[in-house]
Amino acid sequence: MNRLNPYKLAALAASLLLAAAPAYSAEKLKVGMMLPFTGTYAKLGATIKNGFKLYVQQQGGSLGGREIEYVEVDSEANPAKAVDNVNKLILQHNVDVLLGSVHSGVALAMAKRAKESGKLLIVPNAGADGVTGPLCAPNIFRTSFSNWQTGYAIGKAMAEDGHKRAVAVTWKYGSGEEQLKGFKEAFEKGGGKVIEELFVPFPNVEFQAVLTQVAAAKPDAVYSFFAGAGAVKFVKDYAAAGLKGSFPLYGTGFLTDGTLEAQGADAQGVKTALHYADQLGTPTDNAFRAAYSKAYGDQPDVYAVQGYDAAQLLKVGLTATGGDPKKSAEFAAAVRKATFDSPRGPFTISKSHNPIQDMYLREVKGDVNKVVRVVVKALEDPGRGCSMK
Amino acid sequence: MDLTTFLIQCLNAFQYGLLLFLVASGLTLIFGIMGVINLAHGSFYMIGAYLAYALAPVVASAIGGGFFATLLVGVVLSVVFGYLLEWAFYSYLYERDHLQQVLMTYGLILVFEELRSLLVGDNVYSVEIPQVLAGSIPLSEVMTYPTYRLFVSAICLVLVGAMFWVFARTRLGMMIRAGASNREMVQSLGIDISFLYRVVFAAGFALAAFAGMVAAPVSTVYPGMGGEVLIICFVVVVIGGIGSIQGALVAALLIGFVDTFGKVLVPGAAGVMVYLAMALILLWKPDGLFKAG
C-alpha cells in the first residue's frame, strides 16, 4: 500500500470536513424573536425583523455555518407578559438565540432571564441603561443605543449651539428619565443650566399645561423626549401654541423619527440627536437602503438598521465559535474585537456590550432628518454599574 | 406663577375637562344608563378618529370634501354601525352578569384593533384642521391658543346642553330614564324597549365616534388610542355617579383641573393625581358625586 502523501492527507481531511459540515449545519440555529408584532410598536417590531432577515438572506440564509430558523413571539410591548414570553422561547421552543425587544421594560426582563440562563441575547432597540449597566453579562449585547447616549449627544449639541437656559419636557417613565439624565450631564458640562423640568405622565398626550409653563419660563431652548404618537402631538401642539418661533425645539431622535409625515410643516427646523440619519449617503447606507426597499417595498428606518446590525453581530460571534452560541467567552471576545460596517457608520462594541458610535445632530428639512454635524465621535456609554471591565 | 399664566392654565383645564366630557358622554349613556360595562368604548372613540382620517379623501372625491362634510358622513355611518352592533352583540348582554359583559366587550376591543391594523395599518396619522379654524389667538406675549381647541370646547358645550334637554325635557328622555330604572314596567306600558335601547346604544356609539372625529385633528390618530381614553372615561363616569349626566360633566371638569394643575404644581407625581382624587371622592361619596335615582 502506498504511503499517504501530504497532499492526499489534506484532501482526505478536507473531504471529511466537508462531509461533517452538512451534518453539523443540518441542525438549524433557532433565533427566538420576541418583538412587538401588535399594538403601538407593531411597525417597529416589523422593521427590526425585516432588517435582521435581510442580512441573513444576503448571507445565503446561514450565519457562521448554521442555517437560521425563526421562532416568533409577540411581546405586545407588555412588560407584565415579558417573563412568560421569554420562558416560552427558552423552555418550550428551546431557541439558541434571543432577539428582543423594543420596549425597555420587556428588554430588562429578557436581560434578567438571559443572565440567569446564559442564553445569548441581542437587544435590537430598547435603550434602558440597565441592559448594559447592572444587568450586563458576557452573553448580552445591544446593537442600538443606550438612553444615556442619546440624551448626552443632544445636551452637548444644545450647549454648542450657544443656549444657556433650557426647559426640559419629558414623559415620566424609565427611558424619558434616563435620557434626561444624559442630557443634563452634557448640557451642564457645556455651561448650560436646566431651569425647569416638566413631566407628563406616560402615555398621556395632553400637553397644554406644560406648554403654558414653557412659555412662562421663557428659556433659550427646549429639550424634549417623546416618541411615536406622543411625539407627533407634542411637535404639533408646540407649534400651535406659538412657541416654535420663540424657543427652538430640541430632542432625542425619537421626536422626529418615523413621524415626519404626520408632523408635517410643524416639525421643520426641529433638531434631534441620534446614531442614524436620513440620507447619510455612505456606500454602506446606500447599498442597505436599496436592498431593503427592493426586498420590502418600503424605506428602511433606524429600527431596520438596528435589526440588520443584530444579524451582523450574530454572524461575527458564530463564525468565531464555529456556530456555537453557547461558547459565551469566545463569542464575546470576537464581537468586542470586531468593527461593524453598519449603515449608520462603523461602530464597535464596548466592554459593557453597547455600541461605541458616532452621534449625529439632525435637523428636519422637508420630509427627512438631515445631518447637521457629528456631535460626538465614537460616544461610549459609561456602562455604570456593569461589572465587566 | 403669575396671573396670566394662572388664567391660561385655568383655560387649559376647562378645555381639557370639556373634551373629557365629550369622550365620556357616550359611556355615560351605555354604561351609566343602560348598565352594560362597555370596555369597547375606547374602541368606538378610536373608530371615530380613524373614520375622520380615512373618510376625508373618500368624501373629498365624492362631494368635494371639507371637514364638516366628513364629520356628517362619519356620524351617519357610526349611528348605523352602532345600531347593527347592538343588534348583533350587545342586545344579548342586558340580562347577563358583569363578567360576561366584560369578556365580550374586551373581545371586541381585540377585534377592532386587529381590523384597524389590517385596514389602515399601524402608522401614526394626523388629520388636517379645517381651514377656517386653523388660526390661533394670542394669549400672552409668546403664547397663542389654537382656534380649533376653542371650537371643540364650543361643540362640547352645545352637546352638554342638548343632552340635558333630551333627558330632562323630552318624551324620549323620559322613556330612557324609565327604562333604566325598571325595564319590565316600561315594556308592560307598551313601549318597545328593545328598539329604544337600540337607539340609545347607537347614540352612545355615535357620541364616542363623534368625539374621536372631533378630537382627531388635535390628538392625532394612532394605534392603541382607544385604550388610553377608556380608563379616564371610566374614572369620569364613576366619580360623577353612574347614570348621571350632570355628574359626568362636573367630574370631567374636575379631572381637567386636577390633571392640569397636577402637572404644574407636582410635576413628579402628576400621573397619580387623577386617581388620588378619584379615591378621595369615592371615600367621601362611595356612589359618586351625583348618584342617579
XYZ file of C-alpha atoms in Angstrom:
682
model
C 0.000 0.000 0.000
C 1.250 3.397 -0.913
C 2.291 5.670 1.835
C -0.181 8.554 2.135
C 1.443 11.683 0.841
C 0.701 15.037 2.499
C -1.496 16.147 -0.392
C -3.666 13.100 -0.157
C -3.877 13.545 3.566
C -5.004 17.097 3.127
C -7.576 16.031 0.558
C -8.844 13.329 2.866
C -9.102 15.738 5.769
C -10.911 18.237 3.573
C -13.392 15.668 2.366
C -14.012 14.530 5.921
C -14.617 18.116 6.950
C -16.925 18.654 4.019
C -18.845 15.532 4.930
C -19.058 16.642 8.531
C -20.077 20.223 7.788
C -23.520 19.461 6.373
C -24.180 17.053 9.204
C -23.495 19.793 11.713
C -25.291 22.573 9.887
C -28.273 20.298 9.353
C -29.111 21.299 12.859
C -30.571 24.755 12.342
C -29.886 27.653 14.649
C -33.115 28.819 16.227
C -33.453 32.581 16.625
C -36.271 33.483 19.010
C -37.662 36.861 18.015
C -39.514 38.473 20.863
C -40.759 41.674 19.288
C -43.997 43.673 19.342
C -45.998 42.484 16.338
C -49.245 44.096 17.502
C -50.075 47.361 19.237
C -48.385 50.758 19.280
C -44.923 49.433 18.455
C -46.011 46.923 15.793
C -44.288 48.817 12.989
C -41.002 48.928 14.912
C -41.156 45.183 15.514
C -41.796 44.540 11.834
C -38.885 46.670 10.573
C -36.440 45.147 13.068
C -37.474 41.706 11.863
C -37.125 42.790 8.224
C -33.675 44.254 8.833
C -32.466 41.095 10.575
C -33.832 38.786 7.881
C -32.390 40.964 5.122
C -28.862 40.431 6.409
C -29.410 36.702 6.847
C -30.735 36.456 3.278
C -27.721 38.366 1.982
C -25.550 35.760 3.694
C -27.413 32.968 1.939
C -29.692 32.063 4.817
C -26.992 30.980 7.252
C -24.591 32.663 9.673
C -21.283 31.119 10.769
C -22.189 27.871 9.023
C -25.560 27.461 10.738
C -28.769 27.781 8.789
C -31.094 30.223 10.569
C -34.644 29.425 11.505
C -37.026 31.762 13.280
C -39.461 31.432 16.148
C -41.614 34.495 16.671
C -43.337 35.539 19.863
C -45.390 38.713 20.062
C -44.012 40.675 23.020
C -47.022 43.050 22.809
C -44.597 45.611 24.306
C -46.031 44.379 27.593
C -43.529 44.064 30.466
C -46.102 42.140 32.521
C -46.012 39.276 29.997
C -42.286 39.509 29.289
C -41.107 36.787 31.670
C -43.733 34.313 30.430
C -42.912 35.087 26.830
C -39.176 34.719 27.226
C -39.663 31.472 29.160
C -41.793 30.208 26.302
C -38.888 30.798 23.931
C -36.274 29.269 26.215
C -38.154 26.269 27.612
C -40.808 25.407 25.065
C -39.101 26.324 21.784
C -35.572 25.779 23.066
C -34.161 28.619 20.978
C -30.395 29.192 20.645
C -30.513 32.978 20.440
C -32.924 35.557 21.873
C -33.627 38.705 19.851
C -35.622 41.464 21.544
C -37.041 43.859 22.335
C -38.398 47.321 21.544
C -39.852 48.267 24.924
C -37.301 48.864 27.693
C -39.370 47.120 30.357
C -39.592 43.995 28.210
C -35.869 44.133 27.389
C -34.935 44.390 31.076
C -36.972 41.269 31.831
C -35.333 39.467 28.913
C -31.878 40.546 30.097
C -32.587 39.178 33.566
C -33.615 35.787 32.175
C -30.688 35.764 29.735
C -28.266 36.499 32.559
C -29.704 33.631 34.636
C -29.916 31.089 31.815
C -26.764 32.072 29.887
C -28.754 32.254 26.628
C -27.330 34.639 24.058
C -29.425 37.841 23.906
C -29.168 40.590 21.305
C -31.192 43.743 22.020
C -32.058 45.482 18.731
C -33.706 48.597 20.173
C -34.633 49.135 23.826
C -32.332 51.788 25.285
C -32.679 51.033 29.004
C -29.289 51.858 30.528
C -29.538 48.809 32.796
C -29.224 46.281 29.944
C -25.569 47.225 29.507
C -25.236 48.517 33.073
C -26.006 46.474 36.193
C -27.517 43.667 34.087
C -24.582 43.366 31.700
C -23.264 39.857 31.017
C -20.892 38.163 28.567
C -23.900 36.780 26.660
C -25.919 40.044 26.405
C -25.339 42.532 23.548
C -27.048 45.633 22.215
C -26.902 46.945 18.650
C -28.960 50.106 19.145
C -28.117 52.762 21.742
C -28.364 53.491 25.440
C -30.770 56.187 26.652
C -27.824 57.986 28.198
C -26.069 58.216 24.803
C -28.952 59.933 23.002
C -29.566 62.385 25.855
C -25.856 63.172 26.179
C -25.491 63.919 22.478
C -28.367 66.395 22.292
C -27.251 68.086 25.526
C -23.809 68.672 24.043
C -25.300 69.965 20.797
C -27.585 72.430 22.613
C -24.704 73.811 24.645
C -22.590 74.096 21.476
C -25.400 76.000 19.766
C -24.969 78.652 22.454
C -28.055 78.012 24.580
C -27.653 78.742 28.284
C -31.089 78.287 29.884
C -33.173 75.293 28.895
C -36.503 73.798 29.942
C -36.756 70.010 29.776
C -40.082 68.357 28.939
C -40.365 64.577 29.066
C -42.652 61.646 29.599
C -42.242 60.412 33.142
C -41.012 56.820 32.768
C -37.729 54.969 32.601
C -36.488 55.957 29.128
C -37.528 59.587 29.498
C -35.760 59.964 32.821
C -32.572 58.195 31.684
C -32.324 60.372 28.575
C -32.955 63.462 30.686
C -30.045 62.447 32.909
C -27.676 62.145 29.941
C -28.934 65.467 28.571
C -28.357 67.316 31.843
C -24.894 65.850 32.261
C -23.682 67.120 28.874
C -25.643 70.389 28.859
C -24.377 71.457 32.262
C -20.839 70.358 31.385
C -21.122 72.681 28.377
C -22.036 75.621 30.614
C -25.838 75.447 30.321
C -28.432 75.331 33.066
C -31.731 73.414 33.173
C -34.084 75.979 34.707
C -37.180 73.801 34.858
C -38.022 70.105 34.435
C -41.567 69.336 33.341
C -43.054 65.849 33.337
C -46.047 64.397 31.551
C -47.326 61.028 32.848
C -46.730 58.248 30.285
C -48.528 57.761 27.873
C -50.660 60.888 28.435
C -50.665 63.229 25.430
C -52.349 66.316 26.896
C -49.561 68.921 26.677
C -51.321 72.293 27.055
C -50.412 72.645 30.735
C -46.676 72.063 30.254
C -46.582 74.245 27.130
C -48.036 77.106 29.172
C -45.280 76.561 31.729
C -42.648 76.636 28.972
C -43.998 79.972 27.740
C -43.902 81.365 31.270
C -40.302 80.243 31.857
C -39.009 81.913 28.655
C -35.955 79.641 28.123
C -33.329 79.900 25.360
C -34.304 76.482 24.059
C -36.420 73.455 24.938
C -35.256 69.844 25.319
C -37.885 67.139 24.917
C -38.322 63.391 24.826
C -41.442 61.894 23.287
C -41.888 59.055 20.784
C -44.468 57.778 18.323
C -47.916 59.343 18.604
C -46.835 61.421 21.595
C -44.008 62.918 19.524
C -46.384 63.785 16.690
C -48.796 65.503 19.020
C -46.129 67.304 21.041
C -44.459 68.810 17.974
C -47.823 69.900 16.549
C -49.042 71.344 19.846
C -45.726 73.131 20.349
C -46.161 74.885 17.021
C -49.877 75.574 17.587
C -49.088 77.205 20.928
C -46.883 79.673 19.065
C -43.718 78.547 20.856
C -41.859 77.324 17.780
C -40.873 80.811 16.665
C -39.712 81.869 20.124
C -37.857 78.883 21.614
C -36.019 76.405 19.363
C -37.109 72.816 19.978
C -34.541 70.037 20.506
C -34.980 66.421 21.400
C -33.599 62.922 21.247
C -34.059 61.409 17.791
C -37.331 59.670 18.584
C -39.103 63.034 18.442
C -38.882 63.097 14.648
C -38.146 59.516 13.570
C -40.877 57.744 11.611
C -43.238 60.596 12.443
C -42.380 63.305 9.910
C -45.253 62.587 7.546
C -47.779 63.103 10.339
C -45.968 66.105 11.831
C -45.747 67.934 8.506
C -44.691 71.576 8.477
C -44.712 71.816 12.282
C -41.562 69.682 12.511
C -39.461 71.835 10.159
C -36.277 73.015 11.853
C -36.610 70.747 14.901
C -33.164 69.456 15.883
C -32.585 65.999 17.301
C -29.666 63.697 18.027
C -29.449 60.022 17.128
C -26.994 57.411 15.883
C -28.612 57.404 12.441
C -29.956 59.955 9.988
C -31.721 60.059 6.633
C -29.539 60.493 3.536
C -26.199 59.729 5.173
C -25.007 58.943 1.663
C -22.274 56.467 2.634
C -21.807 53.483 0.290
C -22.882 51.034 3.032
C -26.009 53.035 3.797
C -26.908 53.438 0.123
C -26.488 49.725 -0.520
C -28.532 48.874 2.572
C -31.343 51.252 1.666
C -31.501 49.951 -1.891
C -31.559 46.310 -0.774
C -34.169 46.973 1.906
C -36.565 48.860 -0.321
C -36.159 46.224 -3.017
C -36.964 43.417 -0.570
C -39.850 45.045 1.288
C -41.066 47.885 -0.972
C -40.658 50.373 1.841
C -37.950 52.758 3.047
C -35.908 51.454 5.998
C -35.598 53.384 9.272
C -33.268 53.343 12.262
C -35.029 50.242 13.629
C -34.326 48.308 10.435
C -30.649 49.300 10.765
C -30.549 48.009 14.342
C -32.115 44.686 13.283
C -29.667 44.401 10.384
C -26.722 45.010 12.702
C -28.019 42.458 15.211
C -27.668 39.833 12.493
C -24.151 41.131 11.661
C -23.168 40.778 15.304
C -24.558 37.255 15.425
C -22.532 36.328 12.350
C -19.268 37.596 13.824
C -19.818 35.663 17.044
C -20.947 32.447 15.339
C -18.063 32.493 12.890
C -15.612 32.732 15.778
C -17.238 29.931 17.779
C -17.814 27.561 14.870
C -21.557 28.108 15.052
C -21.980 27.540 18.761
C -23.610 30.481 20.580
C -23.141 28.735 23.946
C -19.400 29.486 23.925
C -20.039 32.869 25.533
C -16.438 33.834 26.225
C -15.199 33.227 22.644
C -18.343 34.797 21.212
C -17.901 37.943 23.299
C -14.177 38.172 22.578
C -14.794 38.099 18.825
C -17.592 40.652 18.993
C -15.546 43.045 21.135
C -12.703 42.911 18.611
C -14.890 43.461 15.552
C -15.694 46.713 13.790
C -19.177 46.596 12.334
C -19.764 48.086 8.919
C -23.214 49.442 9.721
C -25.440 51.681 7.564
C -25.154 54.200 10.423
C -21.350 54.242 10.032
C -18.754 51.920 11.535
C -19.143 51.063 15.214
C -17.504 48.825 17.792
C -18.868 47.187 20.934
C -17.869 48.499 24.363
C -16.779 46.430 27.354
C -20.340 46.554 28.654
C -21.551 45.447 25.159
C -23.179 48.671 23.972
C -22.255 50.262 20.603
C -19.481 52.870 20.625
C -20.808 55.051 17.842
C -20.922 58.496 16.279
C -23.911 60.581 17.321
C -25.411 62.851 14.665
C -27.190 66.149 15.152
C -30.027 66.187 12.625
C -32.399 68.914 11.536
C -35.792 68.323 9.953
C -35.756 69.623 6.378
C -38.683 68.665 4.168
C -39.508 65.059 4.958
C -36.068 63.947 6.151
C -33.850 64.220 9.235
C -30.803 65.758 7.615
C -27.363 65.546 9.235
C -26.090 68.873 10.529
C -22.887 67.535 12.049
C -21.409 64.712 14.087
C -21.871 65.898 17.678
C -19.759 63.285 19.414
C -17.383 60.930 17.669
C -17.378 57.372 18.985
C -19.525 58.075 22.033
C -19.220 55.306 24.600
C -21.840 54.666 27.248
C -20.126 54.716 30.668
C -21.806 51.374 31.481
C -22.443 52.462 35.052
C -22.991 49.507 37.341
C -21.572 46.976 34.890
C -19.021 44.592 36.373
C -17.347 43.632 33.061
C -14.453 45.995 32.595
C -46.970 81.588 38.630
C -48.240 84.996 37.594
C -51.883 85.810 36.999
C -51.742 85.491 33.205
C -50.190 82.040 33.402
C -52.729 81.024 36.044
C -55.638 82.141 33.857
C -54.228 80.348 30.815
C -53.840 77.196 32.916
C -57.481 77.524 34.008
C -58.486 77.775 30.358
C -56.389 74.673 29.608
C -58.066 72.804 32.447
C -61.568 73.865 31.405
C -60.932 72.977 27.792
C -59.444 69.558 28.675
C -62.349 68.879 31.020
C -64.888 69.590 28.291
C -63.005 67.316 25.900
C -63.119 64.568 28.535
C -66.855 65.034 28.892
C -67.276 64.752 25.141
C -65.433 61.427 25.129
C -67.113 60.111 28.266
C -70.647 61.178 27.306
C -71.208 58.066 25.176
C -70.026 55.879 28.037
C -72.427 57.660 30.383
C -75.272 56.543 28.129
C -74.195 52.949 27.581
C -72.622 52.161 30.974
C -74.366 54.719 33.160
C -77.906 54.437 31.836
C -78.140 51.078 30.079
C -75.963 49.342 32.673
C -73.653 47.498 30.264
C -69.983 47.547 31.235
C -68.630 48.524 27.868
C -64.852 48.136 27.702
C -65.038 48.647 23.940
C -65.974 52.298 24.440
C -62.377 53.338 23.783
C -62.514 51.398 20.515
C -65.603 53.353 19.475
C -63.589 56.524 20.040
C -60.701 55.056 18.052
C -63.065 54.091 15.219
C -64.290 57.676 15.090
C -60.774 59.081 14.870
C -59.840 56.655 12.103
C -63.085 57.492 10.295
C -62.054 61.147 10.298
C -58.721 60.143 8.815
C -59.919 57.535 6.310
C -63.144 59.181 5.178
C -61.621 62.550 4.320
C -60.221 61.519 0.900
C -63.352 59.488 0.100
C -65.662 62.375 0.954
C -63.382 64.762 -0.923
C -63.680 62.776 -4.137
C -67.429 62.148 -3.785
C -68.869 65.513 -2.724
C -65.949 67.881 -2.778
C -64.765 67.312 0.761
C -64.500 69.542 3.758
C -64.047 68.609 7.400
C -67.677 69.203 8.292
C -68.995 67.064 5.449
C -66.663 64.287 6.627
C -67.976 64.745 10.157
C -71.567 64.424 8.980
C -70.903 61.294 6.919
C -68.954 59.832 9.824
C -71.796 60.397 12.305
C -74.362 58.829 9.980
C -72.115 55.807 9.433
C -71.473 55.376 13.130
C -75.183 55.548 14.015
C -75.825 52.751 11.514
C -72.834 50.769 12.756
C -73.824 51.252 16.396
C -77.350 50.099 15.632
C -76.069 46.937 13.939
C -73.585 46.284 16.728
C -76.327 46.423 19.347
C -78.483 44.067 17.301
C -75.660 41.592 16.740
C -73.897 41.621 20.121
C -74.959 43.995 22.861
C -78.666 43.085 22.869
C -77.666 39.724 24.368
C -75.841 41.350 27.244
C -78.522 43.187 29.227
C -79.617 40.116 31.167
C -76.106 38.711 31.612
C -73.847 39.334 34.584
C -70.952 41.776 34.542
C -68.242 39.184 33.916
C -69.802 38.143 30.626
C -70.206 41.772 29.600
C -66.549 42.404 30.328
C -65.455 39.319 28.392
C -67.440 40.117 25.283
C -66.599 43.802 25.155
C -62.943 43.018 25.781
C -63.088 40.590 22.872
C -64.497 43.374 20.718
C -61.501 45.585 21.591
C -59.163 42.928 20.175
C -61.293 42.516 17.068
C -61.477 46.257 16.391
C -57.737 46.733 16.958
C -56.880 43.913 14.571
C -59.314 45.238 11.940
C -57.760 48.664 12.327
C -54.318 47.167 11.832
C -55.438 45.264 8.713
C -57.390 48.094 7.113
C -55.357 51.209 7.899
C -52.032 49.905 9.238
C -50.009 50.745 12.325
C -48.713 54.178 11.434
C -49.411 57.419 13.245
C -51.512 59.797 11.172
C -52.594 63.352 11.564
C -55.860 64.903 10.422
C -55.846 68.386 8.963
C -57.507 71.117 10.956
C -60.227 72.713 8.773
C -59.002 75.899 7.120
C -61.459 78.271 8.790
C -60.360 77.141 12.253
C -56.647 76.763 11.576
C -55.653 80.092 13.112
C -54.771 80.889 16.668
C -55.441 83.644 19.160
C -52.618 85.390 21.018
C -52.908 84.979 24.778
C -49.655 86.337 26.165
C -46.575 87.814 24.530
C -45.284 84.399 23.444
C -48.208 82.018 23.830
C -51.059 81.593 21.388
C -54.174 79.449 21.629
C -55.324 77.344 18.666
C -58.792 78.379 17.474
C -59.705 74.757 16.841
C -59.406 73.938 20.550
C -61.864 76.700 21.368
C -64.160 75.329 18.671
C -64.006 71.883 20.300
C -64.953 73.451 23.629
C -67.909 75.166 21.986
C -69.078 71.872 20.472
C -68.834 70.248 23.909
C -70.938 72.969 25.493
C -73.606 72.598 22.793
C -73.604 68.859 23.343
C -73.938 69.241 27.105
C -76.986 71.450 26.582
C -78.503 69.072 24.052
C -78.091 66.044 26.306
C -79.656 67.797 29.265
C -82.547 68.923 27.138
C -83.214 65.471 25.694
C -83.077 63.757 29.074
C -84.945 66.270 31.178
C -87.448 67.760 28.745
C -88.389 65.253 26.066
C -90.599 62.205 25.991
C -87.731 60.122 24.635
C -85.599 61.127 27.596
C -88.385 60.208 29.975
C -88.727 56.755 28.414
C -84.990 56.159 28.592
C -84.862 57.157 32.253
C -87.868 54.971 32.998
C -86.317 52.054 31.131
C -83.149 52.446 33.137
C -84.956 52.120 36.459
C -87.472 49.437 35.515
C -87.270 47.678 32.205
C -90.263 45.320 32.608
C -92.602 48.042 33.778
C -91.829 50.218 30.772
C -92.331 47.253 28.496
C -95.694 46.450 30.003
C -96.765 50.043 29.379
C -96.488 49.300 25.671
C -93.127 50.830 24.883
C -90.817 48.859 22.607
C -87.883 48.842 24.998
C -85.627 46.747 22.769
C -85.923 49.258 19.978
C -85.469 52.136 22.392
C -82.266 50.653 23.754
C -81.006 50.011 20.266
C -81.461 53.706 19.533
C -79.776 54.767 22.776
C -76.871 52.438 22.092
C -76.492 53.781 18.565
C -76.475 57.291 20.034
C -73.812 56.292 22.573
C -71.695 54.768 19.848
C -72.136 57.838 17.659
C -71.182 60.154 20.536
C -67.943 58.262 21.136
C -67.141 58.161 17.424
C -68.035 61.845 17.110
C -65.678 62.634 19.975
C -62.947 60.687 18.176
C -63.583 62.557 14.939
C -63.597 65.989 16.574
C -60.518 65.180 18.672
C -58.573 63.658 15.746
C -57.057 66.939 14.473
C -55.698 67.815 17.924
C -54.866 64.334 19.226
C -53.504 62.621 16.065
C -54.632 59.140 15.069
C -52.631 56.179 16.347
C -52.887 52.512 17.366
C -53.895 51.988 20.976
C -55.508 55.412 21.303
C -58.752 53.816 22.452
C -57.181 52.106 25.434
C -55.886 55.377 26.809
C -59.209 57.197 26.819
C -61.110 54.192 28.151
C -59.628 54.362 31.636
C -60.078 58.087 32.056
C -63.684 57.750 30.775
C -64.478 55.196 33.457
C -62.913 57.495 36.055
C -65.183 60.318 34.900
C -68.350 58.214 34.931
C -67.568 56.627 38.304
C -66.669 59.910 40.025
C -69.714 61.591 38.545
C -72.079 58.907 39.755
C -73.328 56.171 37.456
C -76.197 57.282 35.246
C -75.879 60.988 35.904
C -75.128 63.353 33.048
C -74.517 66.404 35.210
C -72.309 64.187 37.379
C -70.212 63.265 34.349
C -69.894 66.922 33.401
C -68.780 68.003 36.885
C -66.409 65.045 37.131
C -64.875 65.736 33.712
C -64.205 69.371 34.615
C -62.803 68.325 37.977
C -60.428 65.847 36.330
C -59.417 68.538 33.859
C -58.398 70.842 36.702
C -56.711 68.121 38.772
C -54.713 66.884 35.786
C -53.629 70.333 34.593
C -52.639 71.719 37.981
C -51.140 68.371 38.969
C -48.701 68.696 36.054
C -47.906 72.290 37.050
C -47.650 72.019 40.832
C -46.418 68.481 41.463
C -44.740 67.504 38.163
C -43.112 64.447 39.720
C -46.416 62.875 40.733
C -48.770 64.206 38.049
C -49.680 60.699 36.948
C -51.285 59.699 40.225
C -53.160 62.929 40.993
C -56.258 61.960 38.996
C -56.513 58.582 40.693
C -55.814 60.083 44.086
C -58.705 62.487 43.504
C -60.910 59.555 42.491
C -60.008 57.587 45.612
C -60.718 60.550 47.884
C -64.060 61.304 46.263
C -65.156 57.679 46.455
C -64.153 57.523 50.127
C -66.272 60.590 50.745
C -69.168 59.599 48.436
C -68.980 55.914 47.527
C -71.701 56.273 44.857
C -70.048 59.228 43.151
C -70.981 62.874 43.241
C -74.431 62.681 41.672
C -75.880 59.208 42.055
C -78.965 58.971 39.863
C -82.203 57.556 41.304
